[in-house]
Coordinates of C-alpha atoms in Angstrom, one line a residue:
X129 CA 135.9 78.5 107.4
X130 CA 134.0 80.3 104.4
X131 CA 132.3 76.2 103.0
X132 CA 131.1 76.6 106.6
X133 CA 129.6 79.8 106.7
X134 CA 126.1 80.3 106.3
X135 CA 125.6 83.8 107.8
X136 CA 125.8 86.0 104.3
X137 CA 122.9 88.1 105.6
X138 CA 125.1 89.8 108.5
X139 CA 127.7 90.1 105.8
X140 CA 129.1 88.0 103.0
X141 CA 132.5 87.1 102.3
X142 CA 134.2 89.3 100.7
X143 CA 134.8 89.6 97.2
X144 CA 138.6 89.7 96.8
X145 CA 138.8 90.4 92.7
X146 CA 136.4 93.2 93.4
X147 CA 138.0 94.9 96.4
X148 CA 141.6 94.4 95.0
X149 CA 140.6 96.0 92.0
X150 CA 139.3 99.1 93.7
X151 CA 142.1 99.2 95.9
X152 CA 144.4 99.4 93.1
X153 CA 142.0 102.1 91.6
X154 CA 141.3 104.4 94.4
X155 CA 145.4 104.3 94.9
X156 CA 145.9 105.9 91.8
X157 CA 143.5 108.5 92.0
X158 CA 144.5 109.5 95.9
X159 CA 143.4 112.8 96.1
X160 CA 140.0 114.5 97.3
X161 CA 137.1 114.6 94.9
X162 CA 136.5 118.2 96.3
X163 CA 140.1 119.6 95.5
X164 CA 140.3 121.8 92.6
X165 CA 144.0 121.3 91.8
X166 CA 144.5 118.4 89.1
X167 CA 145.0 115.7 91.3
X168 CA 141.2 116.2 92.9
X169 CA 139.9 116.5 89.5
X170 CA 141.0 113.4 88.6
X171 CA 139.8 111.8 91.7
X172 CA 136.6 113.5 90.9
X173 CA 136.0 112.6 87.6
X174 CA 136.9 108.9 89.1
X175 CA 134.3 109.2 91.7
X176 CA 131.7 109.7 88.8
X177 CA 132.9 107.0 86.6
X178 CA 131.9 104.8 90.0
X179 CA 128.6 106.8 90.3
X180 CA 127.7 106.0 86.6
X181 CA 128.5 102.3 86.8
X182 CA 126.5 102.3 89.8
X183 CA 123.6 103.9 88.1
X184 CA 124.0 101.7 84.9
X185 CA 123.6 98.7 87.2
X186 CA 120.5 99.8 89.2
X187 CA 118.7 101.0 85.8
X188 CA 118.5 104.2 87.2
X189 CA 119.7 108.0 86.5
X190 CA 122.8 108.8 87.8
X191 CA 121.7 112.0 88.9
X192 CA 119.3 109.9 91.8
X193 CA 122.6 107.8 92.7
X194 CA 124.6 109.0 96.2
X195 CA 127.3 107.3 98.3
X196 CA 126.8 107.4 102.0
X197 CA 128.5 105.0 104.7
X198 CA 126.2 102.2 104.6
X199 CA 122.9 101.2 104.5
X200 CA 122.0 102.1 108.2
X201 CA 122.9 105.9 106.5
X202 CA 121.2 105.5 103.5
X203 CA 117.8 104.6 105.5
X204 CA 118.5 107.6 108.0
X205 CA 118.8 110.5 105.4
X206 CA 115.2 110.2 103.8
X207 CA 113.5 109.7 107.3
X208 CA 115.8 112.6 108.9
X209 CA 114.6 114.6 106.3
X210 CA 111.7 115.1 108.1
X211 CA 113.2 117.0 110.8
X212 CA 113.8 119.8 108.1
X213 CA 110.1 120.3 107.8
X214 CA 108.4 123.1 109.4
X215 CA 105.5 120.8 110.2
X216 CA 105.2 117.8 112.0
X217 CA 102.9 114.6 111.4
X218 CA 103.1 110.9 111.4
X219 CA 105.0 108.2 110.1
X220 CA 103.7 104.3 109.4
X221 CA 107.0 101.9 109.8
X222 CA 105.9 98.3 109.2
X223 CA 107.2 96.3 112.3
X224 CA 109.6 94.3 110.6
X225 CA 112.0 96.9 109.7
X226 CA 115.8 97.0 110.0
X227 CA 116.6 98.8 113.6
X228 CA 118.5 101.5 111.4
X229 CA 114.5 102.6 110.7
X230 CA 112.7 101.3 114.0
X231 CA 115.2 102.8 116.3
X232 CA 115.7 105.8 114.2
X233 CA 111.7 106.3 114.4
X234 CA 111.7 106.4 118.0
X235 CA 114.0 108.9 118.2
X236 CA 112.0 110.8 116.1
X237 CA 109.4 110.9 118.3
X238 CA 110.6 112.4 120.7
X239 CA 110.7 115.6 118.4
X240 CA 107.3 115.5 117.7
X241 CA 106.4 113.4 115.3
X242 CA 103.5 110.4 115.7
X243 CA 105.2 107.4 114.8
X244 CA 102.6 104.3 113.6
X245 CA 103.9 100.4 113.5
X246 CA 101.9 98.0 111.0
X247 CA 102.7 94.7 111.6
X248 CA 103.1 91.5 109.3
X249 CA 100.4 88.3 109.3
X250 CA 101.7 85.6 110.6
X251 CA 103.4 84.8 107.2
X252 CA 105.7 88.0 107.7
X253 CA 103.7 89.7 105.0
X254 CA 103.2 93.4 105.4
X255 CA 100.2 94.1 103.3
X256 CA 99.8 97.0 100.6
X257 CA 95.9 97.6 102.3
X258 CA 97.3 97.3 105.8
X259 CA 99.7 99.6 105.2
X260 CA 96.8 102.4 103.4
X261 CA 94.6 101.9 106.3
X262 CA 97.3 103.1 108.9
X263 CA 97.7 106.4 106.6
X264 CA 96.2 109.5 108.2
X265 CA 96.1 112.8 106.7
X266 CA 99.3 114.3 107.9
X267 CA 101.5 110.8 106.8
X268 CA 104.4 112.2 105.5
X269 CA 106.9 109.0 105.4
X270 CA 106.0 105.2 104.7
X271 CA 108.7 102.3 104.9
X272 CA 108.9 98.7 103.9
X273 CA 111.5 97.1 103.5
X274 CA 111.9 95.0 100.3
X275 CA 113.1 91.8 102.1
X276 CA 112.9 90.7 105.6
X277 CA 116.2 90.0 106.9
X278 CA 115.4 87.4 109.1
X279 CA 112.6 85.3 107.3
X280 CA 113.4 86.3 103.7
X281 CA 109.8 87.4 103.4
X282 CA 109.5 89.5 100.2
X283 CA 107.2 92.6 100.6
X284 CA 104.9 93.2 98.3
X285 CA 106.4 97.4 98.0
X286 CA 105.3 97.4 94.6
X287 CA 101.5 96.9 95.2
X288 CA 102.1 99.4 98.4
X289 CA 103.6 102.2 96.1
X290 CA 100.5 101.6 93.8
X291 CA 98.0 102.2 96.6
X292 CA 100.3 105.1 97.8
X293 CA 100.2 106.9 94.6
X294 CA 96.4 106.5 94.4
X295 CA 95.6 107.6 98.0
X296 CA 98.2 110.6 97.6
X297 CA 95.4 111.7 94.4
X298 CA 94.1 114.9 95.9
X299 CA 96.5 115.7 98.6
X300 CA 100.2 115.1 99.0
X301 CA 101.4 111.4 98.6
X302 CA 103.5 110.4 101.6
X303 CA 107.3 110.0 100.7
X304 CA 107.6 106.1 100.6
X305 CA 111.5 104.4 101.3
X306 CA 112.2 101.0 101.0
X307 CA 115.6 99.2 102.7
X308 CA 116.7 96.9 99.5
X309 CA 119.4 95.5 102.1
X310 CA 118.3 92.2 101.7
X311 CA 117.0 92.2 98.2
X312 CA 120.0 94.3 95.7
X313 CA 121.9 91.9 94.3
X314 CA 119.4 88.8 95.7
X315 CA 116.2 89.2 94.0
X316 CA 115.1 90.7 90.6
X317 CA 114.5 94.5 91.9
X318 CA 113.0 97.7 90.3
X319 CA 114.2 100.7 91.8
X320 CA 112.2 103.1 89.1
X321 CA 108.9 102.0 90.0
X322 CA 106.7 104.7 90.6
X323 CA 105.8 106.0 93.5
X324 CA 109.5 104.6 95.2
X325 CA 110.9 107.5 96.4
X326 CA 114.2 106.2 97.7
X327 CA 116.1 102.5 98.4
X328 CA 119.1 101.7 100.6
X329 CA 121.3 99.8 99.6
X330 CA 125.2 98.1 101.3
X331 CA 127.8 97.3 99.4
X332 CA 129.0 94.5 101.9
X333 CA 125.8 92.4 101.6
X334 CA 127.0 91.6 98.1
X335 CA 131.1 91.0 98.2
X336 CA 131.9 94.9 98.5
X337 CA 133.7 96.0 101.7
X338 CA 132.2 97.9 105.0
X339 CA 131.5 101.3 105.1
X340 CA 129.9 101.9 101.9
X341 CA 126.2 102.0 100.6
X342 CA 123.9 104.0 98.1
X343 CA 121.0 105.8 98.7
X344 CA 118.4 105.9 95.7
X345 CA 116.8 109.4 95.6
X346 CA 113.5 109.4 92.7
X347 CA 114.0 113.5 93.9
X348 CA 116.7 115.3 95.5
X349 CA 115.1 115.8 99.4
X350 CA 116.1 118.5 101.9
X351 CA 118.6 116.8 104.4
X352 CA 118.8 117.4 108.0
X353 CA 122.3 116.9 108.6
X354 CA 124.7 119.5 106.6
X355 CA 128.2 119.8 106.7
X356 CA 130.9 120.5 103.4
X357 CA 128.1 120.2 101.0
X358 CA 129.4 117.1 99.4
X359 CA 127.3 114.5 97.4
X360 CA 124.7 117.7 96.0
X361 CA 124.1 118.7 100.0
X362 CA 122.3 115.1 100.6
X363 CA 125.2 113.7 102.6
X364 CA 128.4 115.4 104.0
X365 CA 131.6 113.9 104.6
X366 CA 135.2 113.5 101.9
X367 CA 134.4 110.5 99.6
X368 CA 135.3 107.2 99.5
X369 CA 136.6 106.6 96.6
X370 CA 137.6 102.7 97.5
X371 CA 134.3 102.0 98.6
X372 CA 132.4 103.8 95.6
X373 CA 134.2 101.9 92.8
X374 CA 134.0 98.6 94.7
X375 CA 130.5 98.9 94.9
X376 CA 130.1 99.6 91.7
X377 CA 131.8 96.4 90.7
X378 CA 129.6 94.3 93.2
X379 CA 126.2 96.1 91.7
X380 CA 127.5 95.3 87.8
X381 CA 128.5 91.8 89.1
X382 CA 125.3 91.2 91.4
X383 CA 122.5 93.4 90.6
X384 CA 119.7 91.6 89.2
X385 CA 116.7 93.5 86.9
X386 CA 114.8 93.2 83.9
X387 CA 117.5 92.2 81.3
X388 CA 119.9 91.2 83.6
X389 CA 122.4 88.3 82.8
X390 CA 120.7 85.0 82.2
X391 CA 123.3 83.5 84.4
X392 CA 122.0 85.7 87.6
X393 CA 118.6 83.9 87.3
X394 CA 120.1 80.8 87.1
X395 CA 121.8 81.4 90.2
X396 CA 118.8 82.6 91.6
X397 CA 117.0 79.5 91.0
X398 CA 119.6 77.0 91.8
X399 CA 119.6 78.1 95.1
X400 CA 115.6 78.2 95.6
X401 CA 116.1 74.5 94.7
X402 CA 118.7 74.2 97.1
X403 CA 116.8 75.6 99.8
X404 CA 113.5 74.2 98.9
X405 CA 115.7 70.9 99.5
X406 CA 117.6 71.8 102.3
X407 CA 114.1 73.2 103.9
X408 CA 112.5 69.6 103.3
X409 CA 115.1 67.3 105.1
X410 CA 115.5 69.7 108.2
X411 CA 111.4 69.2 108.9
X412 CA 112.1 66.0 109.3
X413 CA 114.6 66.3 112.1
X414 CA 113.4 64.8 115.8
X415 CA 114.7 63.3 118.9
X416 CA 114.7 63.5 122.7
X417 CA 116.4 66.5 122.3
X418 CA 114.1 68.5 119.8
X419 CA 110.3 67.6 119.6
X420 CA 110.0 68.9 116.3
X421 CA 111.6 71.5 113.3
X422 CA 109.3 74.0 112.2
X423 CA 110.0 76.5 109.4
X424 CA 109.3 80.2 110.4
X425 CA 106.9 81.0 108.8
X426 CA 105.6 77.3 108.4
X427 CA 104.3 77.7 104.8
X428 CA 107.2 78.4 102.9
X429 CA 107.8 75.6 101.1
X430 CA 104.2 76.1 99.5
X431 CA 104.6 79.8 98.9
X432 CA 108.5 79.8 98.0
X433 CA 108.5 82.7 95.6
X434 CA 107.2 85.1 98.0
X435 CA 110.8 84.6 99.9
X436 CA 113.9 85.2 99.4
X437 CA 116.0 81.9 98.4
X438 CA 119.0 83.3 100.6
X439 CA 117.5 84.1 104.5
X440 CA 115.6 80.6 105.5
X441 CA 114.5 80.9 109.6
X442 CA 113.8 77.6 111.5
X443 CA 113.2 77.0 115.0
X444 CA 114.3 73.1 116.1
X445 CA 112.0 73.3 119.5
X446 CA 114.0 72.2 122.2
X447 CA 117.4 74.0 121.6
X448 CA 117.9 77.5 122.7
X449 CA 118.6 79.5 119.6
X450 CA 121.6 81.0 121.0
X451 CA 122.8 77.1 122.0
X452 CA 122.5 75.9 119.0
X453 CA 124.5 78.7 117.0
X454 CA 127.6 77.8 119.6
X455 CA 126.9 74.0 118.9
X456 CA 127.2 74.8 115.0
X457 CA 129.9 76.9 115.4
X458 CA 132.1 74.5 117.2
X459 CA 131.8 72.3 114.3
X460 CA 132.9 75.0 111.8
X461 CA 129.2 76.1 110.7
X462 CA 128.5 79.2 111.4
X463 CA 124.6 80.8 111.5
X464 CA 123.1 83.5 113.5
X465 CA 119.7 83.9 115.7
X466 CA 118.6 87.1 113.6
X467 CA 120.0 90.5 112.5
X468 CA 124.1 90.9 113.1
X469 CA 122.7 94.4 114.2
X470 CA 120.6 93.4 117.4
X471 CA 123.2 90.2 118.3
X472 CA 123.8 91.8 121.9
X473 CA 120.1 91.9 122.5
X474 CA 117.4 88.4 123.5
X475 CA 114.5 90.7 121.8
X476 CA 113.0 89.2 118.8
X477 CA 110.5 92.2 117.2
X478 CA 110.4 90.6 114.0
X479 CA 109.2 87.3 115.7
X480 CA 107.0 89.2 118.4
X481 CA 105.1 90.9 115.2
X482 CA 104.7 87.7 114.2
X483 CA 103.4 86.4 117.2
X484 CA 105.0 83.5 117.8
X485 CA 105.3 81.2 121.2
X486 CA 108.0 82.0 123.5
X487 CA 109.0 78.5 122.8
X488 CA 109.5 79.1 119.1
X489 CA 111.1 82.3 119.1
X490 CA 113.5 81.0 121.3
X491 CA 114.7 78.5 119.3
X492 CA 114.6 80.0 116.3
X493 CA 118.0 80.7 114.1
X494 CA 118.4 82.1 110.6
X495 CA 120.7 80.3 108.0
X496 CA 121.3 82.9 105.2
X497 CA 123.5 81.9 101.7
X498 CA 125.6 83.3 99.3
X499 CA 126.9 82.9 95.8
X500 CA 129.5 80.6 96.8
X501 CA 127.0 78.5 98.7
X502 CA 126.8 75.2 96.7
X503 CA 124.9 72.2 97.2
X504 CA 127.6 70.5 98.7
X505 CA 128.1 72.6 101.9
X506 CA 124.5 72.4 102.4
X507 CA 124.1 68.7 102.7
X508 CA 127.5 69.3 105.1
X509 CA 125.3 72.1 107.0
X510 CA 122.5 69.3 107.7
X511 CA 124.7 66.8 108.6
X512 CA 125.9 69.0 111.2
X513 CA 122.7 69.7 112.3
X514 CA 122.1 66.0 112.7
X515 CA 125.1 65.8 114.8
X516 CA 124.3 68.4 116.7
X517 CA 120.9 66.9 118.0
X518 CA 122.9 63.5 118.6
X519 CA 125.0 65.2 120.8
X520 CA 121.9 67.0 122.9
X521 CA 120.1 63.7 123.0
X522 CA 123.4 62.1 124.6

């Protein structure tokens, strides 16, 4: 089942080593971090070794490093911090955001607050100037995520933080979060940059288990929700020790920066060539069945370093997108038609943003890879897409 499965953005499989080792860690320090007998001490002081690793890994201080339940959490606690404000403004979302932000900002809303959608060009590209040019002078929140989880678009957040800081000269710069989701553990990242206020991050996107994620804090904010004051007031809730440790271990193992492990580049560009490859032979792909394969967006083979190696989209025009994923999966392959998080639903927002056909976004699917992805299961992921149109042309 796992040489078959090419669905690593949802979730990837999981990282045994990592999440045995935790196990066996968080079983010997059992107690609650917040106890002040000897046994939550040592918990405590266990919890901290995690939060340093983890703050070692991300090149960051561990004083802007806090555990929450997942990245759908870690976006929610900078933009609900808004709520804790005595005065209301607007927020400027780009479209393509994970529903833990879109859905979020609607809510929002309805307390008040102006909520302002900037979407991508038809690359998937949410542009820095785009983004200045939606500000008003009451923004008090920006978010863009780093990379798109459906079309492995990279955002250019670094040129948008620029901007940020140099329209904030003057008058207050609006707090600016960016979902690194896709991107920790994927891409080379840079969580310091200036004018990044905070970053998501989940632990299961890179081998850790469920349940766990980090929130990058540049400053400690005023949070909305409050409860037993755990994690410096920022997010409630007895810790999970398991879930801190493992993560951890998947951001030491994964996390690539400036100075990171030569081997995690190598990795990183092994699989561009495997996609690049992969992306080639599937254009050509065309019968009765499926006029024609088109890659979403279809420049990326030209402009492959502005996506992410790991999340390719492609629409074969002809097949449903939800027909094709069952076809695939009955032959052991296993792909998606966008976020894990909106499965239940036949909206595509990302796509709409896009503005695709009707016809293309319904056929469109995502293949998504992992570490343990090799060249050989790709070749076997084509061939099955081969058979796949054989069979629908009948």
């Amino acid at each position: 089942m796992k040489k078959g499965y090419f669905d690593w953005a949802a979730t990837a499989i999981p990282d045994e080593e990592v999440q045995r080792q935790a196990l066996d860690y968080a079983l010997s320090h059992w107690a609650n971090p917040s106890a002040i007998h000897r046994a939550g001490k040592d918990a405590r002081l266990a919890l901290e070794e995690a939060r340093d690793r983890c703050a070692k890994a991300l090149g960051v201080k561990v004083s802007q490093v806090f555990f929450t339940s997942g990245g759908t959490e870690s976006d929610h606690i900078p933009l609900l911090s808004l709520l804790a404000r005595p005065q209301k403004g607007s927020i400027v979302l780009s479209s393509i955001e994970h529903p833990a932000l879109r859905e979020m900002a609607k809510a929002i809303k309805n307390c008040g607050w102006k909520i302002i959608c900037v979407n991508p060009d038809k690359n998937g590209f949410v542009k820095a100037d785009s983004i200045i040019e939606a500000l008003e002078d009451d923004t008090a929140f920006v978010s863009v995520m780093a990379v798109n989880n459906e079309t492995g678009a990279i955002q250019e957040v670094y040129e948008i933080a620029d901007k940020l800081c140099n329209w904030g000269k003057g008058r207050r710069k609006p707090f600016f979060h960016v979902d690194c989701v896709q991107a920790a553990g994927k891409i080379k990242l840079n969580l310091n940059y200036k004018g990044i206020d905070s970053a998501a991050i989940s632990a299961h996107k890179i081998g850790g288990p469920r349940g766990i994620g980090l929130l990058y804090l540049a400053k400690e904010i005023t949070p909305f929700l409050r409860g037993g004051g755990q994690e410096k007031n920022i997010r409630s809730g007895t810790e999970n020790l398991f879930g801190a440790y493992a993560a951890a271990l998947c951001l030491e193992k994964n996390f690539i920066k400036e100075g990171s492990n030569q081997s995690l580049f190598e990795r990183l560009d092994r699989q561009k060539r495997y996609t690049r490859d992969f992306s080639e032979k599937i254009l050509k792909l065309s019968n009765k069945a499926v006029k024609k394969t088109i890659l979403i967006p279809p420049n990326r083979i030209e402009n492959e370093e502005k996506f992410s190696p790991w999340v390719l989209q492609a629409a074969f025009i002809g097949i449903p997108g939800q027909v094709m994923e069952r076809a695939l999966s009955a032959k052991g392959f296993y792909i998606s038609t966008g976020s894990a998080c909106s499965a239940g639903s036949h909206e595509r927002p990302i796509l709409d943003s896009m503005g695709l056909s009707a016809e293309e976004k319904e056929s469109a699917v995502r293949f998504s890879f992992g570490p343990e992805t090799t060249e050989e299961d790709m070749d076997a992921l084509y061939q099955a897409l081969c058979q796949v149109l054989a069979d629908f042309e009948g």
